Short mmCIF file of the C-alpha atoms (twelve columns), coordinates in Angstrom:
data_MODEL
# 
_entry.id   MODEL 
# 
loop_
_atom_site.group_PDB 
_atom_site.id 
_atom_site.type_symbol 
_atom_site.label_atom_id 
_atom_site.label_alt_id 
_atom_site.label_comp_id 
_atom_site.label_asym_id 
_atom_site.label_seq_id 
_atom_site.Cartn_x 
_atom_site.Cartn_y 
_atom_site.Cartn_z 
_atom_site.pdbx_PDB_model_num 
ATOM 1   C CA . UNK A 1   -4.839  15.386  -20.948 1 
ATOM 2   C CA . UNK A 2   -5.695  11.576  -20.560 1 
ATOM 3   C CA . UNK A 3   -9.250  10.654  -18.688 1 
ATOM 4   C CA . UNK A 4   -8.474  7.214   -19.238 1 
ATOM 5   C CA . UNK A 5   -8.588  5.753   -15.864 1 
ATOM 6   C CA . UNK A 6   -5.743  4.274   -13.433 1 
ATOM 7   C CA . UNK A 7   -5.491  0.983   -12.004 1 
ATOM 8   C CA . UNK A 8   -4.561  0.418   -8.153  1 
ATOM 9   C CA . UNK A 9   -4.303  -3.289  -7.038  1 
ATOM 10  C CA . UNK A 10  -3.950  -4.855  -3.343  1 
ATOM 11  C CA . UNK A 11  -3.761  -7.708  -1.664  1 
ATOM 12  C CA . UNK A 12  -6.960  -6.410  -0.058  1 
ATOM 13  C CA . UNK A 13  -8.316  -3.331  0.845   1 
ATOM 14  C CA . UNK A 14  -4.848  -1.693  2.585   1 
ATOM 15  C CA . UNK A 15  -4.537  0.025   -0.764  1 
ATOM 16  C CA . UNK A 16  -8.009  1.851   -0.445  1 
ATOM 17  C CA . UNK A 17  -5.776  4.199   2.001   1 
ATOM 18  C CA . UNK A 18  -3.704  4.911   -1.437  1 
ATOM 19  C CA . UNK A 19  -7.186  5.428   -3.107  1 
ATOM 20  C CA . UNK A 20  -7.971  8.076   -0.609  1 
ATOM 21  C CA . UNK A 21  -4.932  9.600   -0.769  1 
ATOM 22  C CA . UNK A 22  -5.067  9.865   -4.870  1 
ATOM 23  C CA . UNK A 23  -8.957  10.813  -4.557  1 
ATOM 24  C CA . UNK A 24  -7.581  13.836  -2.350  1 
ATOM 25  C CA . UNK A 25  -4.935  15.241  -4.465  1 
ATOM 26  C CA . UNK A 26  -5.907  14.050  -8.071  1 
ATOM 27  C CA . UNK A 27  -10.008 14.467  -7.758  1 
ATOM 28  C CA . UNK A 28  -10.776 14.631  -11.409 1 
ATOM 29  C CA . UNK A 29  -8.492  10.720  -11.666 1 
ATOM 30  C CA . UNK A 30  -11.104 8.117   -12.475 1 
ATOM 31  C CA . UNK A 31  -9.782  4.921   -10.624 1 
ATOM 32  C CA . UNK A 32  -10.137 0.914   -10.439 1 
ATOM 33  C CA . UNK A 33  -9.107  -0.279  -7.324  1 
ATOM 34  C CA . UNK A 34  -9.000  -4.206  -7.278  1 
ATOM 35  C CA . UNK A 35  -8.296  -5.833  -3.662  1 
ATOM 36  C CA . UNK A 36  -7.490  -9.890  -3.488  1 
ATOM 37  C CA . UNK A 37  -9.613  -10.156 -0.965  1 
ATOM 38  C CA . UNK A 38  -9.740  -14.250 -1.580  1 
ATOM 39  C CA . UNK A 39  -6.155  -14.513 -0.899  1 
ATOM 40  C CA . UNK A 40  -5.332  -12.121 1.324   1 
ATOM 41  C CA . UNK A 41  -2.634  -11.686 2.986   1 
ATOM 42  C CA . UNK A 42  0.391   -12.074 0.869   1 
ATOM 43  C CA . UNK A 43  2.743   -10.916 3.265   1 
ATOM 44  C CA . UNK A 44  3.670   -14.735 4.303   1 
ATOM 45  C CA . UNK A 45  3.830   -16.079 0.633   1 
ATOM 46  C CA . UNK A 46  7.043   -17.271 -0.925  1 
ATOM 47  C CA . UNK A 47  8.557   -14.919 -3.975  1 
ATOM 48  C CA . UNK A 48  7.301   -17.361 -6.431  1 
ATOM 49  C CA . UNK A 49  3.403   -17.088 -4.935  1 
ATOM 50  C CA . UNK A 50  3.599   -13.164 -4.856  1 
ATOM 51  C CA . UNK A 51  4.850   -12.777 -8.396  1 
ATOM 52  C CA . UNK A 52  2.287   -15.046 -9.457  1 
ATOM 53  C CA . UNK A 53  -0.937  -13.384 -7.807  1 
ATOM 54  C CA . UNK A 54  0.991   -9.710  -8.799  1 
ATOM 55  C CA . UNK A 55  0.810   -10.791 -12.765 1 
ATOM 56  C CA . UNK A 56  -2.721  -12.053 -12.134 1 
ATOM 57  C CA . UNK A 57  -3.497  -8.684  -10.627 1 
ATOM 58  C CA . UNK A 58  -1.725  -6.964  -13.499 1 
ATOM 59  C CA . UNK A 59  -3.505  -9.275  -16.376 1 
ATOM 60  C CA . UNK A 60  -7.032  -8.436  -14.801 1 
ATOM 61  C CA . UNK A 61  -6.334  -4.346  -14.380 1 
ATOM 62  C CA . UNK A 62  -5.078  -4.875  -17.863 1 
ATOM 63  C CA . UNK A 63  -8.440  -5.510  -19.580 1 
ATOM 64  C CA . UNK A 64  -9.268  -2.179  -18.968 1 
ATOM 65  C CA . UNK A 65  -8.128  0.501   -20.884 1 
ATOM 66  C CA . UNK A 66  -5.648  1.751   -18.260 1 
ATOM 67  C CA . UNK A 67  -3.160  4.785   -18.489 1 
ATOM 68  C CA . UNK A 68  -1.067  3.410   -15.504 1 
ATOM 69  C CA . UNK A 69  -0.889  1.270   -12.818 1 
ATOM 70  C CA . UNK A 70  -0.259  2.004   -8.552  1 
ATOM 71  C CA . UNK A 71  0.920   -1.458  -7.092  1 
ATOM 72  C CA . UNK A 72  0.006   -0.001  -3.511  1 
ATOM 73  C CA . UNK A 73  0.676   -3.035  -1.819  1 
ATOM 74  C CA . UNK A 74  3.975   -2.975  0.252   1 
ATOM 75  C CA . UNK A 75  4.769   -7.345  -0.532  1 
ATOM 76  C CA . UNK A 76  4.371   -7.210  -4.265  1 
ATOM 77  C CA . UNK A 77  6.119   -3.477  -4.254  1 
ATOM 78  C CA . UNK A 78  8.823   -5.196  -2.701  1 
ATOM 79  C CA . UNK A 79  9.305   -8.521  -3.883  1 
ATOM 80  C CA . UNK A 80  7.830   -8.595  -7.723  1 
ATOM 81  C CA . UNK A 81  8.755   -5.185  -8.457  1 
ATOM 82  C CA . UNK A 82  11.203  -5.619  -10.453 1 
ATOM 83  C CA . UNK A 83  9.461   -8.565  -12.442 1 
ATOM 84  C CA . UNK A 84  6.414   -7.016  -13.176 1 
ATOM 85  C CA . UNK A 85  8.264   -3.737  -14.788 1 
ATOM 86  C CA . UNK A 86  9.947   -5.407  -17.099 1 
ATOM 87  C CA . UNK A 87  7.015   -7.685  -18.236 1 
ATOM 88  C CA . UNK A 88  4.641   -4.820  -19.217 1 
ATOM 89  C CA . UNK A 89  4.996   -1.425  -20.805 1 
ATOM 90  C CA . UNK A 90  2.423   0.392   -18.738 1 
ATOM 91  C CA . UNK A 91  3.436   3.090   -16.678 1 
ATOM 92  C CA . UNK A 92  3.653   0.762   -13.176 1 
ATOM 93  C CA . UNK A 93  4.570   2.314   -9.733  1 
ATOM 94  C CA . UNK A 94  4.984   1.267   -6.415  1 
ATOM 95  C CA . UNK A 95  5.338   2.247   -2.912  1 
ATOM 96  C CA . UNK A 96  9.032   1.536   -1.938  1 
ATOM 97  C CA . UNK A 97  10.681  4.204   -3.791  1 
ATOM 98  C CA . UNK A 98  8.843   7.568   -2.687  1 
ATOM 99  C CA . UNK A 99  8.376   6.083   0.983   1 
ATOM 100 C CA . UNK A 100 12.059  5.263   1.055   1 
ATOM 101 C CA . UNK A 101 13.078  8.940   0.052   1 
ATOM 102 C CA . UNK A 102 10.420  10.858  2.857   1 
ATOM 103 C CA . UNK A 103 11.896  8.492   5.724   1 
ATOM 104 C CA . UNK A 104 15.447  8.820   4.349   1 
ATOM 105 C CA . UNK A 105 14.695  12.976  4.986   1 
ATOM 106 C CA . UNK A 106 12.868  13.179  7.463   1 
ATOM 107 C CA . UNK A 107 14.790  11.375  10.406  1 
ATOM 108 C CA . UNK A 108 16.264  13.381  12.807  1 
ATOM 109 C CA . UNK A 109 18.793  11.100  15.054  1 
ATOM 110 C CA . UNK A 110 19.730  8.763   12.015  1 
ATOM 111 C CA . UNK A 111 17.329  5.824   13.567  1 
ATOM 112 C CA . UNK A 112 14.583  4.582   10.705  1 
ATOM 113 C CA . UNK A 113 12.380  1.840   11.749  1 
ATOM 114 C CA . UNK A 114 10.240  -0.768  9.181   1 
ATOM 115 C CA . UNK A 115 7.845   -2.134  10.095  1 
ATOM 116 C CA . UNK A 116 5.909   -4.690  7.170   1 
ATOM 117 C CA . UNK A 117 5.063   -7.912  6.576   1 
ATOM 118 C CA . UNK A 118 7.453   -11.016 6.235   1 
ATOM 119 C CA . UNK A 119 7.839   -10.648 2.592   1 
ATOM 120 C CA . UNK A 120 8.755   -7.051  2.766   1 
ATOM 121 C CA . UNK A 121 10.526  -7.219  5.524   1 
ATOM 122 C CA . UNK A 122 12.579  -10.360 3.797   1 
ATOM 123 C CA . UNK A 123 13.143  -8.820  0.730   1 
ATOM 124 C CA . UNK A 124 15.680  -5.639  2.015   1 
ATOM 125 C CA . UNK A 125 14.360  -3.304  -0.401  1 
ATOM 126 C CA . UNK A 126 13.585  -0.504  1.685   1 
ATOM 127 C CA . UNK A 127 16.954  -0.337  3.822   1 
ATOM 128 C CA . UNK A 128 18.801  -0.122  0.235   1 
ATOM 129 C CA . UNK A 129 16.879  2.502   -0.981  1 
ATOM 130 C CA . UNK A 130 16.516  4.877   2.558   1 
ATOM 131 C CA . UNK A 131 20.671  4.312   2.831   1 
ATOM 132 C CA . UNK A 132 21.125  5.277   -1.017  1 
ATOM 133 C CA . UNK A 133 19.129  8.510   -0.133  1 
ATOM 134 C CA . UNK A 134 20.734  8.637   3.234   1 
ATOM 135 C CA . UNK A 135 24.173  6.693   3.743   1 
ATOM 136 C CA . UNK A 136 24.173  7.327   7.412   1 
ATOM 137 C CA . UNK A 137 20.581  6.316   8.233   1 
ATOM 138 C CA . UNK A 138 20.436  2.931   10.251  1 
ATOM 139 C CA . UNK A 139 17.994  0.927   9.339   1 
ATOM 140 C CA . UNK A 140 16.275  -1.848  11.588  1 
ATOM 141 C CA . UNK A 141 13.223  -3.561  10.099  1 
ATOM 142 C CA . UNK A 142 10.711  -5.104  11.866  1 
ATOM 143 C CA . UNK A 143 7.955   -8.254  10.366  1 
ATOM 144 C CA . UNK A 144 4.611   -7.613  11.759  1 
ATOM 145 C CA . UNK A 145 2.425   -10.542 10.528  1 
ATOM 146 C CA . UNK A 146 -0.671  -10.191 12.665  1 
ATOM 147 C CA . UNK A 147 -1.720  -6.490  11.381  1 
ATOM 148 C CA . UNK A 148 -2.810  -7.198  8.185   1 
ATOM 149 C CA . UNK A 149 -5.487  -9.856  9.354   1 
ATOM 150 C CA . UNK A 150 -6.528  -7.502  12.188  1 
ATOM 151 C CA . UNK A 151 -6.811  -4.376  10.127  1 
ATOM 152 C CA . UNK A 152 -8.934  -6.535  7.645   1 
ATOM 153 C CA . UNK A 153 -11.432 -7.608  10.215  1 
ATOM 154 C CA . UNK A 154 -11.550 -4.405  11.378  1 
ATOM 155 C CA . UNK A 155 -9.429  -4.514  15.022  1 
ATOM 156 C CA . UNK A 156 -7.500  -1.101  14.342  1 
ATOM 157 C CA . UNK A 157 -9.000  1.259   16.646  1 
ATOM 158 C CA . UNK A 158 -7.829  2.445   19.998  1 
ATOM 159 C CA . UNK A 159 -8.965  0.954   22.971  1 
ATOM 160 C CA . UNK A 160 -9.435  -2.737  21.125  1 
ATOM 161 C CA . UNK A 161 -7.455  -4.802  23.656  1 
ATOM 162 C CA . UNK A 162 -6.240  -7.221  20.817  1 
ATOM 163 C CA . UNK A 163 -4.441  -4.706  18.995  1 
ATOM 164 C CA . UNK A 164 -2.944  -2.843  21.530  1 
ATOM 165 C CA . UNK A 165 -1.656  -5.950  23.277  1 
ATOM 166 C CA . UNK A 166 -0.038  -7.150  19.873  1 
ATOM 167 C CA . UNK A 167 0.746   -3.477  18.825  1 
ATOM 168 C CA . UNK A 168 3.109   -3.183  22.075  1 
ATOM 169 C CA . UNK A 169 4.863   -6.130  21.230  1 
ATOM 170 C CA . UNK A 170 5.374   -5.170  18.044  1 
ATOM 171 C CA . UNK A 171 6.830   -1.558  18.543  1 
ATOM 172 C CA . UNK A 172 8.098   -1.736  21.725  1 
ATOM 173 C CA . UNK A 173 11.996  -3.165  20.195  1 
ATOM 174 C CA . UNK A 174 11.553  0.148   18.504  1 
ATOM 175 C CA . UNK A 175 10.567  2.186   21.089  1 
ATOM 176 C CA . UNK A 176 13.908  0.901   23.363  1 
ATOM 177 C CA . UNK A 177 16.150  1.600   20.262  1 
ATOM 178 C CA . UNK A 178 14.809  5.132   19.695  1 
ATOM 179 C CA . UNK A 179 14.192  5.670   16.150  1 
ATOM 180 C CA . UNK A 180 12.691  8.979   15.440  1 
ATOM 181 C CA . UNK A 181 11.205  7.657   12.010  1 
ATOM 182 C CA . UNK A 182 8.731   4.860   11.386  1 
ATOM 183 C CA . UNK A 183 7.901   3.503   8.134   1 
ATOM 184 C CA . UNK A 184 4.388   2.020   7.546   1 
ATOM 185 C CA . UNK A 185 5.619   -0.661  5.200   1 
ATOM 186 C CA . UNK A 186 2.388   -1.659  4.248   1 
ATOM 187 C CA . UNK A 187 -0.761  0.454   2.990   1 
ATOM 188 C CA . UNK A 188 -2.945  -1.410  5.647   1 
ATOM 189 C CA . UNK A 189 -0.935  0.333   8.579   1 
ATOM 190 C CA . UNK A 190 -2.164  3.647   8.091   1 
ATOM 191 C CA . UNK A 191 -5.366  2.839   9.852   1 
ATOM 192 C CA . UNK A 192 -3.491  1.869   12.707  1 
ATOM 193 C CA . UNK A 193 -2.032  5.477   13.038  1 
ATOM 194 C CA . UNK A 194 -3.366  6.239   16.324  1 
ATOM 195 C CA . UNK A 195 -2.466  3.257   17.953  1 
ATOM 196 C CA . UNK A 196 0.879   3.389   16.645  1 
ATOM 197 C CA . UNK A 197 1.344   6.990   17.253  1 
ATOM 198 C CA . UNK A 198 -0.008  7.126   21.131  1 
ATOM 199 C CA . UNK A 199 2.360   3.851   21.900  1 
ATOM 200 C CA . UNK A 200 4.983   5.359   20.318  1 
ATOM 201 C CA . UNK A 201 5.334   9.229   21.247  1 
ATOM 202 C CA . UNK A 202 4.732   12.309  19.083  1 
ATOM 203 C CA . UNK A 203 7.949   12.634  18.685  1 
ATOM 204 C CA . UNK A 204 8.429   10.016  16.343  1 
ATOM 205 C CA . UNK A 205 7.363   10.820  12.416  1 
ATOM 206 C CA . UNK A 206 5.212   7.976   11.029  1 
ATOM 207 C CA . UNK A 207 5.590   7.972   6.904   1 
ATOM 208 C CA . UNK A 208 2.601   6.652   5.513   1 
ATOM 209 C CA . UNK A 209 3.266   4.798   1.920   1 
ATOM 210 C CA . UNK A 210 -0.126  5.490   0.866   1 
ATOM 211 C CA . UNK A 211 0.201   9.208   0.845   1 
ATOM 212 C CA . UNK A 212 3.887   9.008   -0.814  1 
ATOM 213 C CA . UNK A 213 2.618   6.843   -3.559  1 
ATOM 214 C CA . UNK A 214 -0.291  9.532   -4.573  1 
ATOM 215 C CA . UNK A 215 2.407   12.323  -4.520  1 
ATOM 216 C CA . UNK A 216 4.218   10.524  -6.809  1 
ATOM 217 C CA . UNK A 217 1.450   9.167   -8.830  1 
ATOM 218 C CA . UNK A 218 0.631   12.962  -9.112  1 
ATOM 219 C CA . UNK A 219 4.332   13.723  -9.314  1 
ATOM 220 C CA . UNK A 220 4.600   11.325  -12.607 1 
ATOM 221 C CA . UNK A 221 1.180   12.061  -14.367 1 
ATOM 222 C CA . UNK A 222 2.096   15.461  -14.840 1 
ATOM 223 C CA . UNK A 223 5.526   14.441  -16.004 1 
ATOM 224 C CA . UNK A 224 4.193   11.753  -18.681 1 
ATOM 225 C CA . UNK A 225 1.989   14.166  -19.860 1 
ATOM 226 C CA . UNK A 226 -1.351  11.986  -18.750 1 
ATOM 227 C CA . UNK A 227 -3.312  14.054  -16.096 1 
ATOM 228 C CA . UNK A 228 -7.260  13.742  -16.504 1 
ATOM 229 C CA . UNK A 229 -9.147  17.398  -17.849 1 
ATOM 230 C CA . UNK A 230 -9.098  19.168  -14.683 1 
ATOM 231 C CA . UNK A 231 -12.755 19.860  -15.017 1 
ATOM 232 C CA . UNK A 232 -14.254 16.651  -14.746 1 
ATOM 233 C CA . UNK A 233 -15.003 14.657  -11.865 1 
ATOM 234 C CA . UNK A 234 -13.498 11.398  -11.090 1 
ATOM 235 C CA . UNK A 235 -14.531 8.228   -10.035 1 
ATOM 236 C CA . UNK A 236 -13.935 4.899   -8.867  1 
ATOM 237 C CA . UNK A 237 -14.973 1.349   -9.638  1 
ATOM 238 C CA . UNK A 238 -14.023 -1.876  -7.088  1 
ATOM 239 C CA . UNK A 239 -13.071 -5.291  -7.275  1 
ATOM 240 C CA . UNK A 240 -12.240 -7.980  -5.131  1 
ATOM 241 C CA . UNK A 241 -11.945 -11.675 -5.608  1 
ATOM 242 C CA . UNK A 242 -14.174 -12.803 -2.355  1 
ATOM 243 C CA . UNK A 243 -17.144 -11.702 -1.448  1 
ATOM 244 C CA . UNK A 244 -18.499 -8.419  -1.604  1 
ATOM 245 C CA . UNK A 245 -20.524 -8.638  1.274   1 
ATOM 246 C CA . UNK A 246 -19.307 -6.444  3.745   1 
ATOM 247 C CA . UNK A 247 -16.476 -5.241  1.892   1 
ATOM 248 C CA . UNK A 248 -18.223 -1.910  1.806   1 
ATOM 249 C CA . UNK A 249 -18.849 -0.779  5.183   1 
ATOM 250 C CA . UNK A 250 -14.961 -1.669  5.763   1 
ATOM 251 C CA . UNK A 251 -13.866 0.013   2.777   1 
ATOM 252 C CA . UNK A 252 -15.570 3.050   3.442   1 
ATOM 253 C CA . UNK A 253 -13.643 3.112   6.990   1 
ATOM 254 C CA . UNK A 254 -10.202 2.679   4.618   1 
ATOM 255 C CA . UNK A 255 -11.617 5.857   2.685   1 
ATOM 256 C CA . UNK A 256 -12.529 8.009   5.275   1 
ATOM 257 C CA . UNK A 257 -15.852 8.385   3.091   1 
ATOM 258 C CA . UNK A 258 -19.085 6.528   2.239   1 
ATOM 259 C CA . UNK A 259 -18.862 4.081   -0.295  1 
ATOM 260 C CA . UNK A 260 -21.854 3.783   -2.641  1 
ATOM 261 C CA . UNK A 261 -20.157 2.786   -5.755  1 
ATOM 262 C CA . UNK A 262 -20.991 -0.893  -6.819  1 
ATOM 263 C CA . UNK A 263 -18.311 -3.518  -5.970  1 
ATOM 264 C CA . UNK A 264 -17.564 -6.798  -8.458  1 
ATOM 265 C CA . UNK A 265 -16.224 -10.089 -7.789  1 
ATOM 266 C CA . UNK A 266 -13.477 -10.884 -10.103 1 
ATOM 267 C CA . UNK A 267 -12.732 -14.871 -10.453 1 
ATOM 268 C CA . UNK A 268 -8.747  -13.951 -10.342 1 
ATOM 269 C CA . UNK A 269 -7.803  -17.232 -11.367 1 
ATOM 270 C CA . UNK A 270 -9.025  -16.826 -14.742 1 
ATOM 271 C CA . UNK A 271 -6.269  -14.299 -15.683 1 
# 
């Protein structure tokens, strides 16, 4: 057993919908969730900028007295990935790999749809991995710049004219092509579930990367030997690098729970 906690880093608060997903299925993990909030997005940053704000991320979780890290941020998963493994010995995972393997499974007709930000979408890391778990998936990936933004100041719900409009545009080249599998390249998309879903069709399976990542995160505890006593009950502790104000009447939305924990600003700069 290991109650040391683990560290979970965003380029906001899209990775709280990891947090919910590892306060679900691992509810005796203490966490520490830090969200960029100052600098968010990162999706239309240049490899250089992303690597840069991911090791500043890393450096800050680091001065805690981690067990592992969850990068659940779908840019730096894709794009600094294989930088920041090699620069520190912590136990680091991300979202491509165990989102890559549910879509690669779980189409149907052979048509997988991305959907991400530029970065991600730029990088190609999630059409190599779905066609090394699936050589004759098809793989079309799509940039979506304008949901991060809206899903940070809170325009995810149905029936909000803006992001239905820019939702349609968005999914409809994927709606004409049929896919039968979406992937929600980014852990802010999962609040956008319902609109996605009802423009889209039941028919289609949308694979959230928040969810994956806790499986695994669960999946590779147990293997490394570093699951918290089973007994106790976790916790979390927040950070962001902007202001807190407000942050916690949002985050508790990305939760699906009320947030009464205490939430720092972190000068991210320094590190």
């Amino acid at each position: 057993m290991d109650n040391r906690p683990v560290g979970v880093f965003d380029s906001g608060l899209g990775g709280l919908t990891a947090v919910r997903e590892i306060m679900n299925i691992l509810p005796s993990e203490n966490v520490i969730y830090f969200g960029d909030t100052g600098r968010v997005p990162y999706g239309g940053r240049s490899r250089e900028t992303i690597i840069k704000y991911a090791r500043q991320d890393v450096q800050f979780l680091q001065s805690f007295d981690l067990k592992a890290i969850v990068i659940a941020c779908g840019t730096v998963s894709t794009t600094a990935m294989d930088v920041i493994t090699r620069e520190y010995t912590l136990p680091i995972f991300g979202v491509v790999d165990p989102t890559a393997r549910r879509a690669a499974g779980a189409t149907r007709n052979g048509k997988i749809a991305l959907i991400g930000t530029q970065a991600t979408v730029r990088s190609g890391a999630y059409e190599r991995l779905i066609q090394k778990w699936n050589p004759e998936a098809e793989v079309r990936a799509y940039p979506c710049p304008l949901f991060v933004p809206l899903v940070e100041n809170g325009r995810f719900r149905r029936g909000d004219i803006v992001i239905e409009t820019v939702a349609s545009e968005y999914l409809k080249p994927i709606r004409d092509w049929g896919a039968d599998t979406l992937v929600l390249g980014c852990t802010h998309y999962p609040l956008l579930m319902d609109v996605i879903g009802e423009y889209l069709g039941g028919g289609v399976v949308l694979v959230n990367s928040g969810v994956e990542v806790a499986a695994d995160l669960k999946r590779q505890l147990r293997i490394r030997d570093l699951t918290a006593d089973p007994g106790q009950s976790g916790d979390c502790c927040y950070y962001v690098s902007d202001s807190v104000e407000g942050f916690s009447q949002l985050a508790s939305v990305f939760l699906n729970r009320d947030l009464s924990d205490s939430v720092e600003k972190v000068d991210i700069e320094k590190y």
